[in-house]
JSON list of C-alpha atoms in Angstrom, two decimals:
[
{"chain": "A", "resi": 22, "resn": "ALA", "atom": "CA", "xyz": [1.61, 117.04, 27.60]},
{"chain": "A", "resi": 23, "resn": "GLN", "atom": "CA", "xyz": [-0.07, 113.73, 27.60]},
{"chain": "A", "resi": 24, "resn": "SER", "atom": "CA", "xyz": [-3.66, 113.66, 26.44]},
{"chain": "A", "resi": 25, "resn": "VAL", "atom": "CA", "xyz": [-6.44, 111.28, 25.38]},
{"chain": "A", "resi": 26, "resn": "ALA", "atom": "CA", "xyz": [-9.56, 112.00, 23.06]},
{"chain": "A", "resi": 27, "resn": "GLN", "atom": "CA", "xyz": [-12.69, 109.92, 22.91]},
{"chain": "A", "resi": 28, "resn": "PRO", "atom": "CA", "xyz": [-14.38, 111.03, 19.56]},
{"chain": "A", "resi": 29, "resn": "GLU", "atom": "CA", "xyz": [-17.75, 109.71, 20.41]},
{"chain": "A", "resi": 30, "resn": "ASP", "atom": "CA", "xyz": [-20.11, 111.15, 22.90]},
{"chain": "A", "resi": 31, "resn": "GLN", "atom": "CA", "xyz": [-22.45, 107.96, 22.73]},
{"chain": "A", "resi": 32, "resn": "VAL", "atom": "CA", "xyz": [-22.37, 104.42, 21.32]},
{"chain": "A", "resi": 33, "resn": "ASN", "atom": "CA", "xyz": [-25.49, 102.37, 20.90]},
{"chain": "A", "resi": 34, "resn": "VAL", "atom": "CA", "xyz": [-25.30, 98.65, 20.22]},
{"chain": "A", "resi": 35, "resn": "ALA", "atom": "CA", "xyz": [-27.77, 95.81, 20.50]},
{"chain": "A", "resi": 36, "resn": "GLU", "atom": "CA", "xyz": [-27.32, 93.28, 22.95]},
{"chain": "A", "resi": 37, "resn": "GLY", "atom": "CA", "xyz": [-25.25, 90.40, 21.91]},
{"chain": "A", "resi": 38, "resn": "ASN", "atom": "CA", "xyz": [-23.61, 92.33, 19.10]},
{"chain": "A", "resi": 39, "resn": "PRO", "atom": "CA", "xyz": [-19.64, 93.42, 19.54]},
{"chain": "A", "resi": 40, "resn": "LEU", "atom": "CA", "xyz": [-19.09, 96.83, 20.77]},
{"chain": "A", "resi": 41, "resn": "THR", "atom": "CA", "xyz": [-16.05, 99.22, 20.31]},
{"chain": "A", "resi": 42, "resn": "VAL", "atom": "CA", "xyz": [-15.50, 102.58, 22.39]},
{"chain": "A", "resi": 43, "resn": "LYS", "atom": "CA", "xyz": [-12.75, 104.45, 20.71]},
{"chain": "A", "resi": 44, "resn": "CYS", "atom": "CA", "xyz": [-9.96, 106.24, 22.30]},
{"chain": "A", "resi": 45, "resn": "THR", "atom": "CA", "xyz": [-6.85, 107.94, 20.70]},
{"chain": "A", "resi": 46, "resn": "TYR", "atom": "CA", "xyz": [-3.75, 109.34, 22.55]},
{"chain": "A", "resi": 47, "resn": "SER", "atom": "CA", "xyz": [-1.09, 111.99, 22.40]},
{"chain": "A", "resi": 48, "resn": "VAL", "atom": "CA", "xyz": [2.06, 111.11, 24.55]},
{"chain": "A", "resi": 49, "resn": "SER", "atom": "CA", "xyz": [5.89, 111.89, 24.69]},
{"chain": "A", "resi": 50, "resn": "GLY", "atom": "CA", "xyz": [7.55, 108.64, 25.41]},
{"chain": "A", "resi": 51, "resn": "ASN", "atom": "CA", "xyz": [5.93, 105.46, 25.86]},
{"chain": "A", "resi": 52, "resn": "PRO", "atom": "CA", "xyz": [2.20, 105.40, 26.63]},
{"chain": "A", "resi": 53, "resn": "TYR", "atom": "CA", "xyz": [0.64, 103.94, 29.89]},
{"chain": "A", "resi": 54, "resn": "LEU", "atom": "CA", "xyz": [-3.15, 103.79, 29.03]},
{"chain": "A", "resi": 55, "resn": "PHE", "atom": "CA", "xyz": [-6.10, 102.81, 31.15]},
{"chain": "A", "resi": 56, "resn": "TRP", "atom": "CA", "xyz": [-9.85, 102.33, 30.67]},
{"chain": "A", "resi": 57, "resn": "TYR", "atom": "CA", "xyz": [-12.46, 102.76, 33.50]},
{"chain": "A", "resi": 58, "resn": "VAL", "atom": "CA", "xyz": [-15.93, 102.38, 33.75]},
{"chain": "A", "resi": 59, "resn": "GLN", "atom": "CA", "xyz": [-18.52, 104.61, 35.76]},
{"chain": "A", "resi": 60, "resn": "TYR", "atom": "CA", "xyz": [-21.95, 103.48, 36.69]},
{"chain": "A", "resi": 61, "resn": "PRO", "atom": "CA", "xyz": [-24.57, 106.21, 37.77]},
{"chain": "A", "resi": 62, "resn": "ASN", "atom": "CA", "xyz": [-23.80, 107.70, 41.31]},
{"chain": "A", "resi": 63, "resn": "ARG", "atom": "CA", "xyz": [-20.54, 105.64, 41.41]},
{"chain": "A", "resi": 64, "resn": "GLY", "atom": "CA", "xyz": [-16.89, 106.13, 41.36]},
{"chain": "A", "resi": 65, "resn": "LEU", "atom": "CA", "xyz": [-14.75, 104.78, 38.60]},
{"chain": "A", "resi": 66, "resn": "GLN", "atom": "CA", "xyz": [-13.99, 101.14, 38.24]},
{"chain": "A", "resi": 67, "resn": "PHE", "atom": "CA", "xyz": [-10.72, 99.94, 36.62]},
{"chain": "A", "resi": 68, "resn": "LEU", "atom": "CA", "xyz": [-11.21, 97.71, 33.68]},
{"chain": "A", "resi": 69, "resn": "LEU", "atom": "CA", "xyz": [-7.88, 97.25, 32.20]},
{"chain": "A", "resi": 70, "resn": "LYS", "atom": "CA", "xyz": [-4.38, 98.76, 31.45]},
{"chain": "A", "resi": 71, "resn": "TYR", "atom": "CA", "xyz": [-1.74, 98.90, 28.77]},
{"chain": "A", "resi": 72, "resn": "ILE", "atom": "CA", "xyz": [1.88, 99.29, 29.92]},
{"chain": "A", "resi": 73, "resn": "THR", "atom": "CA", "xyz": [4.10, 97.22, 27.64]},
{"chain": "A", "resi": 74, "resn": "GLY", "atom": "CA", "xyz": [3.74, 93.94, 25.78]},
{"chain": "A", "resi": 75, "resn": "ASP", "atom": "CA", "xyz": [0.97, 92.26, 23.81]},
{"chain": "A", "resi": 76, "resn": "ASN", "atom": "CA", "xyz": [-1.12, 94.77, 21.81]},
{"chain": "A", "resi": 77, "resn": "LEU", "atom": "CA", "xyz": [-4.23, 93.01, 22.96]},
{"chain": "A", "resi": 78, "resn": "VAL", "atom": "CA", "xyz": [-5.13, 93.47, 26.62]},
{"chain": "A", "resi": 79, "resn": "LYS", "atom": "CA", "xyz": [-7.67, 91.46, 28.31]},
{"chain": "A", "resi": 80, "resn": "GLY", "atom": "CA", "xyz": [-9.51, 92.99, 31.52]},
{"chain": "A", "resi": 81, "resn": "SER", "atom": "CA", "xyz": [-12.47, 92.83, 33.64]},
{"chain": "A", "resi": 82, "resn": "TYR", "atom": "CA", "xyz": [-16.05, 91.69, 32.68]},
{"chain": "A", "resi": 83, "resn": "GLY", "atom": "CA", "xyz": [-15.03, 90.22, 29.37]},
{"chain": "A", "resi": 84, "resn": "PHE", "atom": "CA", "xyz": [-13.63, 93.75, 28.00]},
{"chain": "A", "resi": 85, "resn": "GLU", "atom": "CA", "xyz": [-10.42, 93.89, 26.08]},
{"chain": "A", "resi": 86, "resn": "ALA", "atom": "CA", "xyz": [-8.50, 96.64, 24.40]},
{"chain": "A", "resi": 87, "resn": "GLU", "atom": "CA", "xyz": [-6.35, 96.82, 21.31]},
{"chain": "A", "resi": 88, "resn": "PHE", "atom": "CA", "xyz": [-3.27, 99.15, 21.42]},
{"chain": "A", "resi": 89, "resn": "ASN", "atom": "CA", "xyz": [-2.04, 100.38, 17.98]},
{"chain": "A", "resi": 90, "resn": "LYS", "atom": "CA", "xyz": [0.90, 102.55, 17.90]},
{"chain": "A", "resi": 91, "resn": "SER", "atom": "CA", "xyz": [0.89, 103.50, 14.26]},
{"chain": "A", "resi": 92, "resn": "GLN", "atom": "CA", "xyz": [-2.80, 104.91, 14.72]},
{"chain": "A", "resi": 93, "resn": "THR", "atom": "CA", "xyz": [-2.13, 106.02, 18.30]},
{"chain": "A", "resi": 94, "resn": "SER", "atom": "CA", "xyz": [-5.33, 104.36, 19.39]},
{"chain": "A", "resi": 95, "resn": "PHE", "atom": "CA", "xyz": [-6.42, 102.29, 22.32]},
{"chain": "A", "resi": 96, "resn": "HIS", "atom": "CA", "xyz": [-10.04, 101.12, 21.45]},
{"chain": "A", "resi": 97, "resn": "LEU", "atom": "CA", "xyz": [-12.12, 99.16, 24.06]},
{"chain": "A", "resi": 98, "resn": "LYS", "atom": "CA", "xyz": [-13.94, 96.08, 22.74]},
{"chain": "A", "resi": 99, "resn": "LYS", "atom": "CA", "xyz": [-16.19, 93.35, 23.91]},
{"chain": "A", "resi": 100, "resn": "PRO", "atom": "CA", "xyz": [-17.38, 90.50, 21.71]},
{"chain": "A", "resi": 101, "resn": "SER", "atom": "CA", "xyz": [-20.68, 90.33, 22.96]},
{"chain": "A", "resi": 102, "resn": "ALA", "atom": "CA", "xyz": [-22.49, 93.40, 24.66]},
{"chain": "A", "resi": 103, "resn": "LEU", "atom": "CA", "xyz": [-24.77, 92.90, 27.77]},
{"chain": "A", "resi": 104, "resn": "VAL", "atom": "CA", "xyz": [-27.28, 95.31, 28.88]},
{"chain": "A", "resi": 105, "resn": "SER", "atom": "CA", "xyz": [-25.68, 95.63, 31.96]},
{"chain": "A", "resi": 106, "resn": "ASP", "atom": "CA", "xyz": [-22.47, 97.00, 30.15]},
{"chain": "A", "resi": 107, "resn": "SER", "atom": "CA", "xyz": [-24.49, 100.28, 29.72]},
{"chain": "A", "resi": 108, "resn": "ALA", "atom": "CA", "xyz": [-22.30, 102.97, 31.46]},
{"chain": "A", "resi": 109, "resn": "LEU", "atom": "CA", "xyz": [-20.02, 105.86, 30.88]},
{"chain": "A", "resi": 110, "resn": "TYR", "atom": "CA", "xyz": [-16.55, 104.69, 29.68]},
{"chain": "A", "resi": 111, "resn": "PHE", "atom": "CA", "xyz": [-13.46, 106.71, 30.30]},
{"chain": "A", "resi": 112, "resn": "CYS", "atom": "CA", "xyz": [-10.10, 106.47, 28.69]},
{"chain": "A", "resi": 113, "resn": "ALA", "atom": "CA", "xyz": [-7.02, 107.74, 30.57]},
{"chain": "A", "resi": 114, "resn": "VAL", "atom": "CA", "xyz": [-3.19, 108.24, 30.28]},
{"chain": "A", "resi": 115, "resn": "ARG", "atom": "CA", "xyz": [-0.59, 108.21, 32.77]},
{"chain": "A", "resi": 116, "resn": "ASP", "atom": "CA", "xyz": [1.26, 111.49, 33.03]},
{"chain": "A", "resi": 117, "resn": "ILE", "atom": "CA", "xyz": [4.48, 110.80, 35.16]},
{"chain": "A", "resi": 118, "resn": "GLY", "atom": "CA", "xyz": [5.81, 114.12, 36.78]},
{"chain": "A", "resi": 119, "resn": "GLU", "atom": "CA", "xyz": [9.07, 114.46, 38.54]},
{"chain": "A", "resi": 120, "resn": "TYR", "atom": "CA", "xyz": [7.53, 113.43, 41.91]},
{"chain": "A", "resi": 121, "resn": "GLY", "atom": "CA", "xyz": [4.33, 112.03, 41.31]},
{"chain": "A", "resi": 122, "resn": "ASN", "atom": "CA", "xyz": [1.94, 111.04, 38.60]},
{"chain": "A", "resi": 123, "resn": "LYS", "atom": "CA", "xyz": [-1.58, 111.69, 37.52]},
{"chain": "A", "resi": 124, "resn": "LEU", "atom": "CA", "xyz": [-4.34, 110.26, 35.14]},
{"chain": "A", "resi": 125, "resn": "VAL", "atom": "CA", "xyz": [-5.39, 112.37, 32.28]},
{"chain": "A", "resi": 126, "resn": "PHE", "atom": "CA", "xyz": [-8.92, 111.60, 31.21]},
{"chain": "A", "resi": 127, "resn": "GLY", "atom": "CA", "xyz": [-11.05, 111.73, 28.13]},
{"chain": "A", "resi": 128, "resn": "ALA", "atom": "CA", "xyz": [-14.40, 113.46, 28.22]},
{"chain": "A", "resi": 129, "resn": "GLY", "atom": "CA", "xyz": [-15.98, 110.10, 28.34]},
{"chain": "A", "resi": 130, "resn": "THR", "atom": "CA", "xyz": [-18.22, 107.89, 25.99]},
{"chain": "A", "resi": 131, "resn": "ILE", "atom": "CA", "xyz": [-21.74, 106.82, 27.17]},
{"chain": "A", "resi": 132, "resn": "LEU", "atom": "CA", "xyz": [-22.44, 103.26, 25.89]},
{"chain": "A", "resi": 133, "resn": "ARG", "atom": "CA", "xyz": [-26.04, 102.15, 25.71]},
{"chain": "A", "resi": 134, "resn": "VAL", "atom": "CA", "xyz": [-26.74, 98.48, 25.13]},
{"chain": "A", "resi": 135, "resn": "LYS", "atom": "CA", "xyz": [-30.46, 97.70, 24.19]},
{"chain": "A", "resi": 136, "resn": "SER", "atom": "CA", "xyz": [-32.27, 94.56, 24.51]},
{"chain": "B", "resi": 104, "resn": "ASP", "atom": "CA", "xyz": [-10.76, 93.90, 52.01]},
{"chain": "B", "resi": 105, "resn": "ALA", "atom": "CA", "xyz": [-12.28, 97.40, 51.94]},
{"chain": "B", "resi": 106, "resn": "GLY", "atom": "CA", "xyz": [-11.73, 99.32, 48.96]},
{"chain": "B", "resi": 107, "resn": "VAL", "atom": "CA", "xyz": [-11.32, 103.18, 48.95]},
{"chain": "B", "resi": 108, "resn": "THR", "atom": "CA", "xyz": [-13.92, 104.91, 51.11]},
{"chain": "B", "resi": 109, "resn": "GLN", "atom": "CA", "xyz": [-14.97, 108.47, 51.09]},
{"chain": "B", "resi": 110, "resn": "SER", "atom": "CA", "xyz": [-17.21, 110.66, 53.39]},
{"chain": "B", "resi": 111, "resn": "PRO", "atom": "CA", "xyz": [-19.56, 112.38, 53.36]},
{"chain": "B", "resi": 112, "resn": "THR", "atom": "CA", "xyz": [-21.52, 110.85, 50.31]},
{"chain": "B", "resi": 113, "resn": "HIS", "atom": "CA", "xyz": [-23.24, 114.10, 49.68]},
{"chain": "B", "resi": 114, "resn": "LEU", "atom": "CA", "xyz": [-23.13, 117.65, 50.88]},
{"chain": "B", "resi": 115, "resn": "ILE", "atom": "CA", "xyz": [-24.53, 121.03, 50.30]},
{"chain": "B", "resi": 116, "resn": "LYS", "atom": "CA", "xyz": [-22.81, 124.11, 51.02]},
{"chain": "B", "resi": 117, "resn": "THR", "atom": "CA", "xyz": [-23.28, 127.96, 50.52]},
{"chain": "B", "resi": 118, "resn": "ARG", "atom": "CA", "xyz": [-20.96, 130.26, 48.46]},
{"chain": "B", "resi": 119, "resn": "GLY", "atom": "CA", "xyz": [-18.04, 131.41, 50.47]},
{"chain": "B", "resi": 120, "resn": "GLN", "atom": "CA", "xyz": [-18.18, 128.58, 52.94]},
{"chain": "B", "resi": 121, "resn": "GLN", "atom": "CA", "xyz": [-15.28, 126.10, 53.53]},
{"chain": "B", "resi": 122, "resn": "VAL", "atom": "CA", "xyz": [-15.60, 122.15, 53.28]},
{"chain": "B", "resi": 123, "resn": "THR", "atom": "CA", "xyz": [-13.59, 119.26, 54.15]},
{"chain": "B", "resi": 124, "resn": "LEU", "atom": "CA", "xyz": [-13.79, 115.86, 52.29]},
{"chain": "B", "resi": 125, "resn": "ARG", "atom": "CA", "xyz": [-12.24, 112.78, 53.55]},
{"chain": "B", "resi": 126, "resn": "CYS", "atom": "CA", "xyz": [-10.76, 109.39, 52.12]},
{"chain": "B", "resi": 127, "resn": "SER", "atom": "CA", "xyz": [-9.40, 106.20, 53.23]},
{"chain": "B", "resi": 128, "resn": "PRO", "atom": "CA", "xyz": [-7.13, 104.47, 50.85]},
{"chain": "B", "resi": 129, "resn": "LYS", "atom": "CA", "xyz": [-7.40, 100.74, 50.04]},
{"chain": "B", "resi": 130, "resn": "SER", "atom": "CA", "xyz": [-5.54, 98.63, 52.30]},
{"chain": "B", "resi": 131, "resn": "GLY", "atom": "CA", "xyz": [-1.77, 98.45, 51.49]},
{"chain": "B", "resi": 132, "resn": "HIS", "atom": "CA", "xyz": [-1.86, 101.57, 49.48]},
{"chain": "B", "resi": 133, "resn": "ASP", "atom": "CA", "xyz": [0.26, 104.61, 50.27]},
{"chain": "B", "resi": 134, "resn": "THR", "atom": "CA", "xyz": [-0.66, 107.22, 47.71]},
{"chain": "B", "resi": 135, "resn": "VAL", "atom": "CA", "xyz": [-3.68, 109.27, 47.62]},
{"chain": "B", "resi": 136, "resn": "SER", "atom": "CA", "xyz": [-4.85, 111.43, 44.55]},
{"chain": "B", "resi": 137, "resn": "TRP", "atom": "CA", "xyz": [-7.96, 113.75, 44.26]},
{"chain": "B", "resi": 138, "resn": "TYR", "atom": "CA", "xyz": [-9.98, 114.47, 41.15]},
{"chain": "B", "resi": 139, "resn": "GLN", "atom": "CA", "xyz": [-12.86, 116.83, 40.47]},
{"chain": "B", "resi": 140, "resn": "GLN", "atom": "CA", "xyz": [-15.51, 115.63, 37.97]},
{"chain": "B", "resi": 141, "resn": "ALA", "atom": "CA", "xyz": [-17.82, 118.42, 36.88]},
{"chain": "B", "resi": 142, "resn": "LEU", "atom": "CA", "xyz": [-21.13, 117.15, 35.31]},
{"chain": "B", "resi": 143, "resn": "GLY", "atom": "CA", "xyz": [-20.57, 115.62, 31.91]},
{"chain": "B", "resi": 144, "resn": "GLN", "atom": "CA", "xyz": [-16.86, 115.72, 32.00]},
{"chain": "B", "resi": 145, "resn": "GLY", "atom": "CA", "xyz": [-14.10, 113.53, 32.79]},
{"chain": "B", "resi": 146, "resn": "PRO", "atom": "CA", "xyz": [-12.27, 113.80, 36.14]},
{"chain": "B", "resi": 147, "resn": "GLN", "atom": "CA", "xyz": [-9.55, 116.69, 36.48]},
{"chain": "B", "resi": 148, "resn": "PHE", "atom": "CA", "xyz": [-6.58, 115.77, 38.58]},
{"chain": "B", "resi": 149, "resn": "ILE", "atom": "CA", "xyz": [-6.30, 118.27, 41.56]},
{"chain": "B", "resi": 150, "resn": "PHE", "atom": "CA", "xyz": [-3.25, 117.01, 43.53]},
{"chain": "B", "resi": 151, "resn": "GLN", "atom": "CA", "xyz": [-1.47, 113.76, 44.80]},
{"chain": "B", "resi": 152, "resn": "TYR", "atom": "CA", "xyz": [-0.12, 112.93, 48.31]},
{"chain": "B", "resi": 153, "resn": "TYR", "atom": "CA", "xyz": [2.65, 110.48, 49.33]},
{"chain": "B", "resi": 154, "resn": "GLU", "atom": "CA", "xyz": [4.52, 110.19, 52.61]},
{"chain": "B", "resi": 155, "resn": "GLU", "atom": "CA", "xyz": [2.48, 113.19, 53.74]},
{"chain": "B", "resi": 156, "resn": "GLU", "atom": "CA", "xyz": [3.53, 115.45, 51.22]},
{"chain": "B", "resi": 157, "resn": "GLU", "atom": "CA", "xyz": [1.92, 116.97, 48.10]},
{"chain": "B", "resi": 158, "resn": "ARG", "atom": "CA", "xyz": [3.75, 115.39, 45.32]},
{"chain": "B", "resi": 159, "resn": "GLN", "atom": "CA", "xyz": [2.05, 116.85, 42.15]},
{"chain": "B", "resi": 160, "resn": "ARG", "atom": "CA", "xyz": [-0.71, 119.30, 41.71]},
{"chain": "B", "resi": 161, "resn": "GLY", "atom": "CA", "xyz": [-2.98, 120.21, 38.85]},
{"chain": "B", "resi": 162, "resn": "ASN", "atom": "CA", "xyz": [-4.18, 123.31, 37.54]},
{"chain": "B", "resi": 163, "resn": "PHE", "atom": "CA", "xyz": [-6.30, 124.26, 40.50]},
{"chain": "B", "resi": 164, "resn": "PRO", "atom": "CA", "xyz": [-6.18, 127.55, 42.71]},
{"chain": "B", "resi": 165, "resn": "ASP", "atom": "CA", "xyz": [-4.73, 127.61, 46.21]},
{"chain": "B", "resi": 166, "resn": "ARG", "atom": "CA", "xyz": [-8.30, 127.61, 47.57]},
{"chain": "B", "resi": 167, "resn": "PHE", "atom": "CA", "xyz": [-7.94, 123.86, 47.18]},
{"chain": "B", "resi": 168, "resn": "SER", "atom": "CA", "xyz": [-5.58, 122.32, 49.77]},
{"chain": "B", "resi": 169, "resn": "GLY", "atom": "CA", "xyz": [-5.03, 118.83, 51.17]},
{"chain": "B", "resi": 170, "resn": "HIS", "atom": "CA", "xyz": [-3.37, 116.61, 53.79]},
{"chain": "B", "resi": 171, "resn": "GLN", "atom": "CA", "xyz": [-2.24, 113.02, 54.15]},
{"chain": "B", "resi": 172, "resn": "PHE", "atom": "CA", "xyz": [-2.18, 111.57, 57.67]},
{"chain": "B", "resi": 173, "resn": "PRO", "atom": "CA", "xyz": [0.46, 108.76, 58.98]},
{"chain": "B", "resi": 174, "resn": "ASN", "atom": "CA", "xyz": [-2.07, 106.21, 58.30]},
{"chain": "B", "resi": 175, "resn": "TYR", "atom": "CA", "xyz": [-2.15, 107.38, 54.67]},
{"chain": "B", "resi": 176, "resn": "SER", "atom": "CA", "xyz": [-5.91, 108.64, 54.93]},
{"chain": "B", "resi": 177, "resn": "SER", "atom": "CA", "xyz": [-6.28, 112.06, 53.19]},
{"chain": "B", "resi": 178, "resn": "GLU", "atom": "CA", "xyz": [-8.45, 115.14, 53.34]},
{"chain": "B", "resi": 179, "resn": "LEU", "atom": "CA", "xyz": [-9.30, 117.54, 50.65]},
{"chain": "B", "resi": 180, "resn": "ASN", "atom": "CA", "xyz": [-9.99, 121.14, 51.80]},
{"chain": "B", "resi": 181, "resn": "VAL", "atom": "CA", "xyz": [-11.80, 123.93, 49.65]},
{"chain": "B", "resi": 182, "resn": "ASN", "atom": "CA", "xyz": [-12.11, 127.55, 50.88]},
{"chain": "B", "resi": 183, "resn": "ALA", "atom": "CA", "xyz": [-14.25, 130.24, 49.96]},
{"chain": "B", "resi": 184, "resn": "LEU", "atom": "CA", "xyz": [-16.52, 127.92, 47.83]},
{"chain": "B", "resi": 185, "resn": "LEU", "atom": "CA", "xyz": [-17.90, 128.93, 44.37]},
{"chain": "B", "resi": 186, "resn": "LEU", "atom": "CA", "xyz": [-20.82, 127.90, 42.47]},
{"chain": "B", "resi": 187, "resn": "GLY", "atom": "CA", "xyz": [-18.42, 126.45, 40.00]},
{"chain": "B", "resi": 188, "resn": "ASP", "atom": "CA", "xyz": [-16.96, 124.13, 42.67]},
{"chain": "B", "resi": 189, "resn": "SER", "atom": "CA", "xyz": [-19.97, 121.95, 42.64]},
{"chain": "B", "resi": 190, "resn": "ALA", "atom": "CA", "xyz": [-18.99, 118.66, 41.26]},
{"chain": "B", "resi": 191, "resn": "LEU", "atom": "CA", "xyz": [-18.23, 114.86, 42.21]},
{"chain": "B", "resi": 192, "resn": "TYR", "atom": "CA", "xyz": [-14.99, 114.64, 43.95]},
{"chain": "B", "resi": 193, "resn": "LEU", "atom": "CA", "xyz": [-13.21, 111.52, 43.72]},
{"chain": "B", "resi": 194, "resn": "CYS", "atom": "CA", "xyz": [-10.34, 109.99, 45.60]},
{"chain": "B", "resi": 195, "resn": "ALA", "atom": "CA", "xyz": [-7.94, 107.45, 44.42]},
{"chain": "B", "resi": 196, "resn": "SER", "atom": "CA", "xyz": [-5.42, 105.15, 45.91]},
{"chain": "B", "resi": 197, "resn": "SER", "atom": "CA", "xyz": [-2.47, 103.31, 44.79]},
{"chain": "B", "resi": 198, "resn": "TRP", "atom": "CA", "xyz": [0.73, 101.77, 45.67]},
{"chain": "B", "resi": 199, "resn": "GLY", "atom": "CA", "xyz": [3.29, 104.12, 44.37]},
{"chain": "B", "resi": 200, "resn": "PHE", "atom": "CA", "xyz": [2.92, 104.43, 40.48]},
{"chain": "B", "resi": 201, "resn": "ASP", "atom": "CA", "xyz": [0.73, 101.55, 40.12]},
{"chain": "B", "resi": 202, "resn": "GLU", "atom": "CA", "xyz": [-2.95, 101.66, 38.78]},
{"chain": "B", "resi": 203, "resn": "GLN", "atom": "CA", "xyz": [-5.20, 103.86, 40.81]},
{"chain": "B", "resi": 204, "resn": "TYR", "atom": "CA", "xyz": [-8.32, 102.50, 42.54]},
{"chain": "B", "resi": 205, "resn": "PHE", "atom": "CA", "xyz": [-11.22, 105.03, 42.96]},
{"chain": "B", "resi": 206, "resn": "GLY", "atom": "CA", "xyz": [-13.65, 105.76, 45.78]},
{"chain": "B", "resi": 207, "resn": "PRO", "atom": "CA", "xyz": [-17.45, 106.34, 45.17]},
{"chain": "B", "resi": 208, "resn": "GLY", "atom": "CA", "xyz": [-17.01, 109.89, 45.31]},
{"chain": "B", "resi": 209, "resn": "THR", "atom": "CA", "xyz": [-18.52, 113.04, 47.42]},
{"chain": "B", "resi": 210, "resn": "ARG", "atom": "CA", "xyz": [-21.17, 114.86, 45.59]},
{"chain": "B", "resi": 211, "resn": "LEU", "atom": "CA", "xyz": [-20.67, 118.65, 46.50]},
{"chain": "B", "resi": 212, "resn": "THR", "atom": "CA", "xyz": [-23.39, 121.07, 45.73]},
{"chain": "B", "resi": 213, "resn": "VAL", "atom": "CA", "xyz": [-22.49, 124.59, 46.31]},
{"chain": "B", "resi": 214, "resn": "THR", "atom": "CA", "xyz": [-25.59, 127.10, 46.33]}
]
């Protein structure tokens, strides 16, 4: 079964510093990986995806993610954090079944950016 | 262009009751998936609808059922509510297997 793990419950960074939110995956076959962000009392917003191609994927709001096959990781990064980036971040992997597909999510990582 | 919409926003029900949640997909999308997000956890897949049929189902009991209409909108029904059904219910739409876009969710509280 496809799965992802987010080893950190919370990440704290200072505004203006680079941030990294970690994700590792376990899949059979090629991975289809996603990052979503959730603000309080809101649904999930799509940030970026990796299907194939370049290992560095650029997404919304200045976020990017680095796919590393040898380390089975897909870490979310941003060069300079903003206070408004504070939210709950989810890594997910697509699990394709015979007739449909689903997203399998990690437990989430709370990002706190302090001014 | 309206994104994914869900109704109602909040709902309070009593144990044993039944509830129906509604979802309208993003324009151009034909596939609807439902997820349950318990407090402090990641979303868990309930089921997915395409062409008005349930295409894939997660590990949820038969008390959870759904429907997709010809206009691609969808309903999630939960019978015999339990306290453990209290959660945020998220609807996501997509064009086939493309990335899923999520609605704001329905917060269900079972007392």
